[in-house]
Amino acid sequence: MENRQAIVVTFANQKGGVTKTTSVANMAMMFTFAGLRVLIVDCDPQGNLTYTCGYTPDLLEQTLYDCLKGTHPLRNVLRQTWLDPASGEFLDPTNQALMDEYQQAEKAVIPGPDLVPINIVASSADSELQSNPAWGALLRNKLSPLLAFYDYILLDTNPGLGKLTVNAFCAADYVVIPLVPEVLPTQGLMKLVNSMEETRASGINPDLQVAGIIFTRVKYRNHKDIIRYVRNEFAPTVGFSCFKTEIKESAAFSMAAITRSVVVVAEPYGEHALAYWQLLMELVERIGGSGGAQIRQTYERVLQQKQDAEQQKLERGLGKKEPQSSSQDV
Ligand SMILES: Nc1ncnc2c1ncn2[C@@H]1O[C@H](COP(=O)(O)OP(=O)(O)OP(=O)(O)O)[C@@H](O)[C@H]1O
Ligand SMILES: [Mg+2]
């Protein structure tokens, strides 16, 4: 029996495409790189997180939803994720031919975070869970026995404020709100605030807190007025704060997604990966837990590796310009 006490963080915004899934997947990988135990829970019937992490949602017979509806524990549907360190891709462990190929070729695989997957079957949750008077506490109760095994548990939600998202609010210590700083998503923030307030008022999770708003997919020229408004007016009015680190709009994210990877793995020394590390350090400062020192050390190691890689590149470049005879002189 381990004696950790996971901090549970829900990433939510009923607006679609604001990088909830991308943020969960990147942060989970960074926690894993830092040697922390992390569980990710896909609460979106689209199954984007499940897919990103290598699994094919529609091929899974048992998911989060079966646990919420039934009596069996989450541990029954927990899946280990695996990555190919050479390509940075998540592998599909249910693809036996692929796994055999890796084993025969003795290709390295590294473990990613643990995953509670989901698939489209869960899209009937809003009507099906209705009959259970305690529906709001289902996920919270199911997660409870797992808290001792993880340092952090990250919940990805769907673009809505239905029963699965409310379950994720009820189960969380903190909510993180990724926001693309445009007019419509910003207008929707009040609905999110109200939904969290209802969760607190329900009595299931009166201590729910907001860790902060992350500005994502930022295009500075277009977005600076809205960012200023949210930072200086909206957030203080509702008692939220915003993360200092902003994540820029970049094709690097969809490029990584195409290969079933995430930027902190696919381009670990790129500016977006480093921005995510900064964000994670800010997050852990806000939510606490056992990860702060390990995350900082790992970030410093990444910076050192980046420097070494640049140095090697420089030396290779210089080497090419050396006259052919130089090696014979030795
Ligand atoms: N910083 C970024 N810049 C540009 N594109 C991004 C960025 N981050 C993520 N993306 C891409 O934007 C799309 C939406 O991201 P993502 O799926 O993470 O959003 P989401 O909030 O989870 O969406 P949904 O509400 O549908 O679940 C994806 O194609 C993703 O690869
Ligand atoms: Mg998503």
Short mmCIF file of C-alpha atoms and ligand atoms in Angstrom, two decimals:
data_model
loop_
_atom_site.label_atom_id
_atom_site.label_comp_id
_atom_site.label_asym_id
_atom_site.label_seq_id
_atom_site.Cartn_x
_atom_site.Cartn_y
_atom_site.Cartn_z
CA MET A 1 0.00 0.00 0.00
CA GLU A 2 1.47 3.35 -0.98
CA ASN A 3 0.82 6.44 1.08
CA ARG A 4 0.60 9.22 -1.44
CA GLN A 5 -2.32 11.61 -1.39
CA ALA A 6 -3.10 12.67 -4.92
CA ILE A 7 -4.15 16.20 -5.71
CA VAL A 8 -6.99 16.07 -8.22
CA VAL A 9 -7.11 18.73 -10.93
CA THR A 10 -9.93 19.09 -13.45
CA PHE A 11 -9.31 20.89 -16.73
CA ALA A 12 -12.60 22.43 -17.80
CA ASN A 13 -14.15 24.91 -20.16
CA GLN A 14 -17.43 24.21 -21.92
CA LYS A 15 -16.04 25.88 -25.02
CA GLY A 16 -14.54 23.32 -27.40
CA GLY A 17 -11.02 23.43 -28.78
CA VAL A 18 -9.45 25.48 -25.97
CA THR A 19 -6.71 22.86 -25.36
CA LYS A 20 -8.10 21.03 -22.32
CA THR A 21 -6.95 17.65 -23.69
CA THR A 22 -3.62 18.98 -24.98
CA SER A 23 -2.85 20.54 -21.61
CA VAL A 24 -3.73 17.39 -19.67
CA ALA A 25 -1.63 15.17 -21.96
CA ASN A 26 1.43 17.45 -21.87
CA MET A 27 1.26 18.02 -18.13
CA ALA A 28 0.79 14.31 -17.44
CA MET A 29 3.93 13.55 -19.44
CA MET A 30 5.92 16.21 -17.59
CA PHE A 31 4.80 14.81 -14.22
CA THR A 32 5.86 11.37 -15.44
CA PHE A 33 9.26 12.64 -16.62
CA ALA A 34 9.71 14.16 -13.17
CA GLY A 35 9.25 10.71 -11.62
CA LEU A 36 5.84 11.48 -10.13
CA ARG A 37 2.92 9.06 -10.19
CA VAL A 38 0.15 10.49 -12.32
CA LEU A 39 -3.27 9.24 -13.40
CA ILE A 40 -5.28 10.84 -16.18
CA VAL A 41 -9.01 10.33 -16.48
CA ASP A 42 -10.82 10.92 -19.75
CA CYS A 43 -14.29 12.31 -18.96
CA ASP A 44 -15.04 13.27 -22.56
CA PRO A 45 -17.01 10.69 -24.59
CA GLN A 46 -15.15 11.93 -27.70
CA GLY A 47 -12.23 9.98 -26.20
CA ASN A 48 -9.59 12.42 -27.45
CA LEU A 49 -7.30 11.89 -24.48
CA THR A 50 -7.77 8.13 -24.71
CA TYR A 51 -6.82 8.31 -28.39
CA THR A 52 -3.86 10.64 -27.82
CA CYS A 53 -2.48 8.17 -25.30
CA GLY A 54 -2.45 5.36 -27.84
CA TYR A 55 -5.76 3.56 -27.33
CA THR A 56 -8.58 3.27 -29.86
CA PRO A 57 -11.60 4.37 -27.80
CA ASP A 58 -14.22 2.39 -29.70
CA LEU A 59 -12.31 -0.87 -29.30
CA LEU A 60 -12.37 -0.68 -25.53
CA GLU A 61 -15.04 -2.81 -23.92
CA GLN A 62 -14.78 -1.38 -20.42
CA THR A 63 -14.29 2.28 -19.67
CA LEU A 64 -14.80 4.94 -17.02
CA TYR A 65 -18.48 4.95 -17.86
CA ASP A 66 -18.98 1.28 -16.95
CA CYS A 67 -17.46 2.01 -13.55
CA LEU A 68 -19.65 5.05 -12.98
CA LYS A 69 -22.79 3.09 -13.86
CA GLY A 70 -21.82 -0.14 -12.17
CA THR A 71 -20.26 -1.45 -9.03
CA HIS A 72 -16.73 -2.29 -10.13
CA PRO A 73 -13.78 -0.10 -9.19
CA LEU A 74 -11.81 2.20 -11.50
CA ARG A 75 -8.79 -0.03 -11.08
CA ASN A 76 -10.56 -2.58 -13.35
CA VAL A 77 -10.40 -0.21 -16.32
CA LEU A 78 -7.02 1.41 -15.60
CA ARG A 79 -4.59 1.20 -18.50
CA GLN A 80 -0.85 1.73 -18.60
CA THR A 81 0.26 3.98 -21.45
CA TRP A 82 3.49 3.39 -23.37
CA LEU A 83 5.65 5.54 -25.61
CA ASP A 84 8.31 4.86 -28.17
CA PRO A 85 11.16 7.10 -26.93
CA ALA A 86 12.69 7.22 -30.41
CA SER A 87 9.62 8.53 -32.23
CA GLY A 88 7.86 10.08 -29.23
CA GLU A 89 4.62 8.32 -30.19
CA PHE A 90 2.18 6.72 -27.81
CA LEU A 91 1.72 3.05 -28.68
CA ASP A 92 -1.52 1.09 -28.73
CA PRO A 93 -0.94 -1.76 -26.26
CA THR A 94 -4.08 -3.52 -27.53
CA ASN A 95 -2.42 -3.88 -30.93
CA GLN A 96 -0.73 -7.22 -30.32
CA ALA A 97 1.06 -7.28 -33.69
CA LEU A 98 2.62 -3.91 -32.95
CA MET A 99 3.67 -4.90 -29.44
CA ASP A 100 5.17 -8.18 -30.77
CA GLU A 101 7.10 -6.19 -33.35
CA TYR A 102 8.56 -4.00 -30.60
CA GLN A 103 9.46 -7.03 -28.53
CA GLN A 104 11.08 -8.94 -31.40
CA ALA A 105 13.11 -5.95 -32.53
CA GLU A 106 13.96 -5.21 -28.86
CA LYS A 107 12.85 -1.65 -29.43
CA ALA A 108 12.68 0.47 -26.27
CA VAL A 109 9.35 1.55 -24.83
CA ILE A 110 8.86 3.83 -21.84
CA PRO A 111 5.85 4.06 -19.53
CA GLY A 112 3.61 7.11 -19.69
CA PRO A 113 0.89 8.04 -17.18
CA ASP A 114 -1.86 5.64 -16.15
CA LEU A 115 -5.13 6.24 -18.00
CA VAL A 116 -8.80 5.72 -17.27
CA PRO A 117 -10.20 5.65 -20.80
CA ILE A 118 -13.62 6.43 -22.17
CA ASN A 119 -15.50 6.12 -25.44
CA ILE A 120 -18.61 7.34 -27.19
CA VAL A 121 -20.91 4.98 -25.23
CA ALA A 122 -20.64 7.51 -22.40
CA SER A 123 -22.46 10.15 -24.45
CA SER A 124 -25.72 8.88 -22.91
CA ALA A 125 -24.47 9.81 -19.42
CA ASP A 126 -26.71 12.85 -19.04
CA SER A 127 -29.90 10.82 -19.38
CA GLU A 128 -28.68 7.51 -17.91
CA LEU A 129 -27.15 8.87 -14.71
CA GLN A 130 -30.29 10.91 -14.04
CA SER A 131 -31.99 8.04 -12.21
CA ASN A 132 -29.22 7.87 -9.60
CA PRO A 133 -29.90 10.53 -6.96
CA ALA A 134 -26.21 10.52 -5.98
CA TRP A 135 -24.96 10.90 -9.58
CA GLY A 136 -22.78 13.94 -8.75
CA ALA A 137 -20.56 11.99 -6.36
CA LEU A 138 -19.99 8.92 -8.54
CA LEU A 139 -16.52 9.82 -9.86
CA ARG A 140 -15.40 11.30 -6.54
CA ASN A 141 -16.27 8.04 -4.76
CA LYS A 142 -14.64 5.88 -7.45
CA LEU A 143 -11.41 7.92 -7.32
CA SER A 144 -11.18 7.86 -3.57
CA PRO A 145 -9.41 4.43 -3.24
CA LEU A 146 -6.85 5.49 -5.88
CA LEU A 147 -5.71 8.69 -4.17
CA ALA A 148 -3.09 6.85 -2.15
CA PHE A 149 -1.37 5.57 -5.30
CA TYR A 150 -0.78 8.82 -7.16
CA ASP A 151 0.81 12.23 -6.67
CA TYR A 152 -1.49 13.96 -9.14
CA ILE A 153 -4.71 13.00 -10.90
CA LEU A 154 -5.73 15.07 -13.93
CA LEU A 155 -9.29 14.97 -15.29
CA ASP A 156 -10.02 15.97 -18.89
CA THR A 157 -13.62 17.09 -19.52
CA ASN A 158 -15.86 17.45 -22.53
CA PRO A 159 -16.97 20.76 -24.05
CA GLY A 160 -20.10 21.02 -21.94
CA LEU A 161 -21.36 21.37 -18.39
CA GLY A 162 -23.34 18.13 -18.27
CA LYS A 163 -23.21 15.35 -15.71
CA LEU A 164 -19.72 14.08 -16.56
CA THR A 165 -18.21 17.54 -16.19
CA VAL A 166 -20.09 18.14 -12.93
CA ASN A 167 -18.77 14.77 -11.70
CA ALA A 168 -15.27 16.02 -12.53
CA PHE A 169 -15.91 19.24 -10.55
CA CYS A 170 -17.20 17.22 -7.61
CA ALA A 171 -14.10 15.00 -7.68
CA ALA A 172 -11.53 17.81 -7.92
CA ASP A 173 -9.44 19.78 -5.49
CA TYR A 174 -8.74 22.36 -8.19
CA VAL A 175 -10.05 23.43 -11.58
CA VAL A 176 -7.78 24.76 -14.32
CA ILE A 177 -9.49 26.77 -17.05
CA PRO A 178 -7.75 26.88 -20.42
CA LEU A 179 -9.08 29.85 -22.36
CA VAL A 180 -8.52 31.00 -25.93
CA PRO A 181 -8.71 34.76 -25.41
CA GLU A 182 -11.43 35.54 -27.92
CA VAL A 183 -14.82 37.15 -27.43
CA LEU A 184 -17.12 34.09 -27.43
CA PRO A 185 -15.10 31.82 -25.13
CA THR A 186 -14.64 34.71 -22.73
CA GLN A 187 -18.39 35.39 -22.67
CA GLY A 188 -18.99 31.75 -21.72
CA LEU A 189 -16.82 31.99 -18.59
CA MET A 190 -19.71 33.13 -16.38
CA LYS A 191 -21.57 29.86 -17.06
CA LEU A 192 -18.50 27.95 -15.92
CA VAL A 193 -18.27 30.06 -12.76
CA ASN A 194 -21.95 29.33 -12.01
CA SER A 195 -21.58 25.61 -12.58
CA MET A 196 -18.67 25.43 -10.13
CA GLU A 197 -20.67 27.48 -7.65
CA GLU A 198 -23.56 24.99 -7.93
CA THR A 199 -21.09 22.17 -7.26
CA ARG A 200 -19.94 23.86 -4.07
CA ALA A 201 -23.52 24.56 -3.03
CA SER A 202 -24.54 20.91 -3.61
CA GLY A 203 -22.44 20.03 -0.59
CA ILE A 204 -20.57 17.25 -2.41
CA ASN A 205 -17.44 19.37 -2.82
CA PRO A 206 -17.72 22.66 -0.93
CA ASP A 207 -13.93 23.17 -1.06
CA LEU A 208 -13.55 23.20 -4.83
CA GLN A 209 -11.00 25.85 -5.83
CA VAL A 210 -9.91 27.39 -9.12
CA ALA A 211 -6.17 27.12 -9.71
CA GLY A 212 -6.36 29.68 -12.50
CA ILE A 213 -7.01 30.57 -16.10
CA ILE A 214 -4.45 29.60 -18.73
CA PHE A 215 -4.40 31.72 -21.87
CA THR A 216 -3.84 29.30 -24.73
CA ARG A 217 -3.53 29.47 -28.50
CA VAL A 218 -2.48 33.06 -27.96
CA LYS A 219 -1.94 35.30 -30.96
CA TYR A 220 -0.52 38.41 -29.37
CA ARG A 221 -1.65 40.94 -31.92
CA ASN A 222 -5.29 39.76 -31.86
CA HIS A 223 -5.61 38.77 -28.25
CA LYS A 224 -3.87 41.35 -26.12
CA ASP A 225 -6.99 43.41 -25.31
CA ILE A 226 -9.01 40.40 -24.15
CA ILE A 227 -6.08 39.06 -22.13
CA ARG A 228 -5.78 42.45 -20.44
CA TYR A 229 -9.55 42.50 -19.74
CA VAL A 230 -9.60 38.97 -18.28
CA ARG A 231 -6.46 39.53 -16.19
CA ASN A 232 -7.41 42.95 -14.84
CA GLU A 233 -11.20 42.95 -14.71
CA PHE A 234 -12.94 39.59 -15.15
CA ALA A 235 -10.66 37.38 -13.04
CA PRO A 236 -10.46 39.68 -9.99
CA THR A 237 -14.26 40.15 -10.06
CA VAL A 238 -14.93 36.43 -9.79
CA GLY A 239 -11.96 35.77 -7.50
CA PHE A 240 -9.79 33.89 -10.01
CA SER A 241 -6.20 34.49 -10.94
CA CYS A 242 -4.52 33.89 -14.28
CA PHE A 243 -1.31 32.00 -14.92
CA LYS A 244 1.59 34.23 -15.89
CA THR A 245 2.75 31.78 -18.55
CA GLU A 246 0.80 31.90 -21.80
CA ILE A 247 0.77 29.21 -24.49
CA LYS A 248 1.09 30.54 -28.01
CA GLU A 249 -0.85 29.43 -31.06
CA SER A 250 1.37 27.09 -33.05
CA ALA A 251 1.12 24.36 -35.64
CA ALA A 252 3.61 22.39 -33.50
CA PHE A 253 0.68 21.14 -31.38
CA SER A 254 -1.34 19.66 -34.22
CA MET A 255 1.86 18.29 -35.79
CA ALA A 256 2.55 16.43 -32.55
CA ALA A 257 -1.08 15.25 -32.39
CA ILE A 258 -0.86 13.83 -35.92
CA THR A 259 1.88 11.46 -34.77
CA ARG A 260 -0.02 10.66 -31.55
CA SER A 261 2.45 12.56 -29.48
CA VAL A 262 2.59 15.76 -27.44
CA VAL A 263 4.97 18.71 -27.78
CA VAL A 264 6.84 18.07 -24.53
CA VAL A 265 7.84 14.72 -26.01
CA ALA A 266 7.97 15.48 -29.75
CA GLU A 267 9.83 18.80 -29.46
CA PRO A 268 11.15 18.72 -25.91
CA TYR A 269 13.50 21.69 -26.34
CA GLY A 270 11.12 23.84 -28.39
CA GLU A 271 9.65 27.05 -27.00
CA HIS A 272 6.18 25.53 -26.50
CA ALA A 273 7.47 22.60 -24.48
CA LEU A 274 9.49 24.97 -22.32
CA ALA A 275 6.40 27.17 -21.87
CA TYR A 276 4.48 24.10 -20.65
CA TRP A 277 7.25 23.39 -18.13
CA GLN A 278 6.95 26.97 -16.83
CA LEU A 279 3.20 26.53 -16.62
CA LEU A 280 3.52 23.27 -14.71
CA MET A 281 5.88 24.89 -12.20
CA GLU A 282 3.33 27.68 -11.69
CA LEU A 283 0.53 25.15 -11.33
CA VAL A 284 2.35 23.11 -8.71
CA GLU A 285 3.19 26.29 -6.78
CA ARG A 286 -0.56 26.93 -6.62
CA ILE A 287 -1.87 23.45 -5.89
CA GLY A 288 1.01 22.13 -3.78
CA GLY A 289 1.69 18.44 -3.45
CA SER A 290 4.95 16.58 -3.47
CA GLY A 291 6.11 17.51 -6.96
CA GLY A 292 7.66 21.00 -6.78
CA ALA A 293 11.33 20.15 -6.30
CA GLN A 294 11.29 17.19 -8.70
CA ILE A 295 9.62 19.22 -11.42
CA ARG A 296 12.12 22.06 -11.09
CA GLN A 297 15.06 19.63 -11.23
CA THR A 298 13.62 17.91 -14.29
CA TYR A 299 13.05 21.25 -16.00
CA GLU A 300 16.67 22.20 -15.31
CA ARG A 301 17.78 18.88 -16.75
CA VAL A 302 15.73 19.57 -19.90
CA LEU A 303 17.42 22.99 -20.21
CA GLN A 304 20.83 21.37 -19.79
CA GLN A 305 20.01 18.74 -22.45
CA LYS A 306 18.85 21.50 -24.78
CA GLN A 307 22.14 23.32 -24.27
CA ASP A 308 24.14 20.13 -24.86
CA ALA A 309 22.16 19.38 -28.03
CA GLU A 310 22.80 22.91 -29.33
CA GLN A 311 26.50 22.61 -28.49
CA GLN A 312 26.75 19.29 -30.31
CA LYS A 313 24.98 20.75 -33.32
CA LEU A 314 27.38 23.67 -33.34
CA GLU A 315 30.38 21.37 -33.10
CA ARG A 316 29.05 19.19 -35.92
CA GLY A 317 28.58 22.33 -38.02
CA LEU A 318 32.12 23.49 -37.26
CA GLY A 319 33.44 19.97 -37.87
CA LYS A 320 32.05 20.02 -41.39
CA LYS A 321 34.04 23.15 -42.14
CA GLU A 322 37.33 21.63 -40.83
CA PRO A 323 39.81 20.77 -43.58
CA GLN A 324 39.88 17.03 -44.40
CA SER A 325 43.49 16.74 -43.28
CA SER A 326 42.77 17.71 -39.66
CA SER A 327 42.05 14.14 -38.52
CA GLN A 328 45.26 12.89 -40.11
CA ASP A 329 47.26 15.46 -38.16
CA VAL A 330 46.44 13.78 -34.84
N1 LIG B 1 -1.22 26.11 -28.50
C1 LIG B 1 -1.86 25.59 -29.54
N2 LIG B 1 -1.81 26.19 -30.75
C2 LIG B 1 -2.47 25.68 -31.81
N3 LIG B 1 -3.18 24.56 -31.79
C3 LIG B 1 -3.27 23.92 -30.60
C4 LIG B 1 -2.61 24.39 -29.44
N4 LIG B 1 -2.87 23.51 -28.44
C5 LIG B 1 -3.63 22.54 -28.97
N5 LIG B 1 -3.88 22.78 -30.25
C6 LIG B 1 -4.71 21.99 -31.18
O1 LIG B 1 -6.03 22.52 -31.08
C7 LIG B 1 -6.99 21.51 -31.20
C8 LIG B 1 -7.89 21.51 -29.97
O2 LIG B 1 -7.14 21.18 -28.84
P1 LIG B 1 -7.73 20.20 -27.74
O3 LIG B 1 -8.34 19.00 -28.36
O4 LIG B 1 -6.68 19.99 -26.71
O5 LIG B 1 -8.88 21.13 -27.15
P2 LIG B 1 -10.05 20.71 -26.16
O6 LIG B 1 -10.37 21.88 -25.32
O7 LIG B 1 -9.70 19.47 -25.45
O8 LIG B 1 -11.22 20.42 -27.20
P3 LIG B 1 -12.63 19.68 -26.88
O9 LIG B 1 -13.43 20.67 -26.09
O10 LIG B 1 -13.21 19.37 -28.20
O11 LIG B 1 -12.31 18.48 -26.08
C9 LIG B 1 -6.21 20.21 -31.38
O12 LIG B 1 -6.13 19.95 -32.75
C10 LIG B 1 -4.83 20.54 -30.84
O13 LIG B 1 -3.80 19.78 -31.47
MG MG B 2 -10.68 17.64 -25.36
#
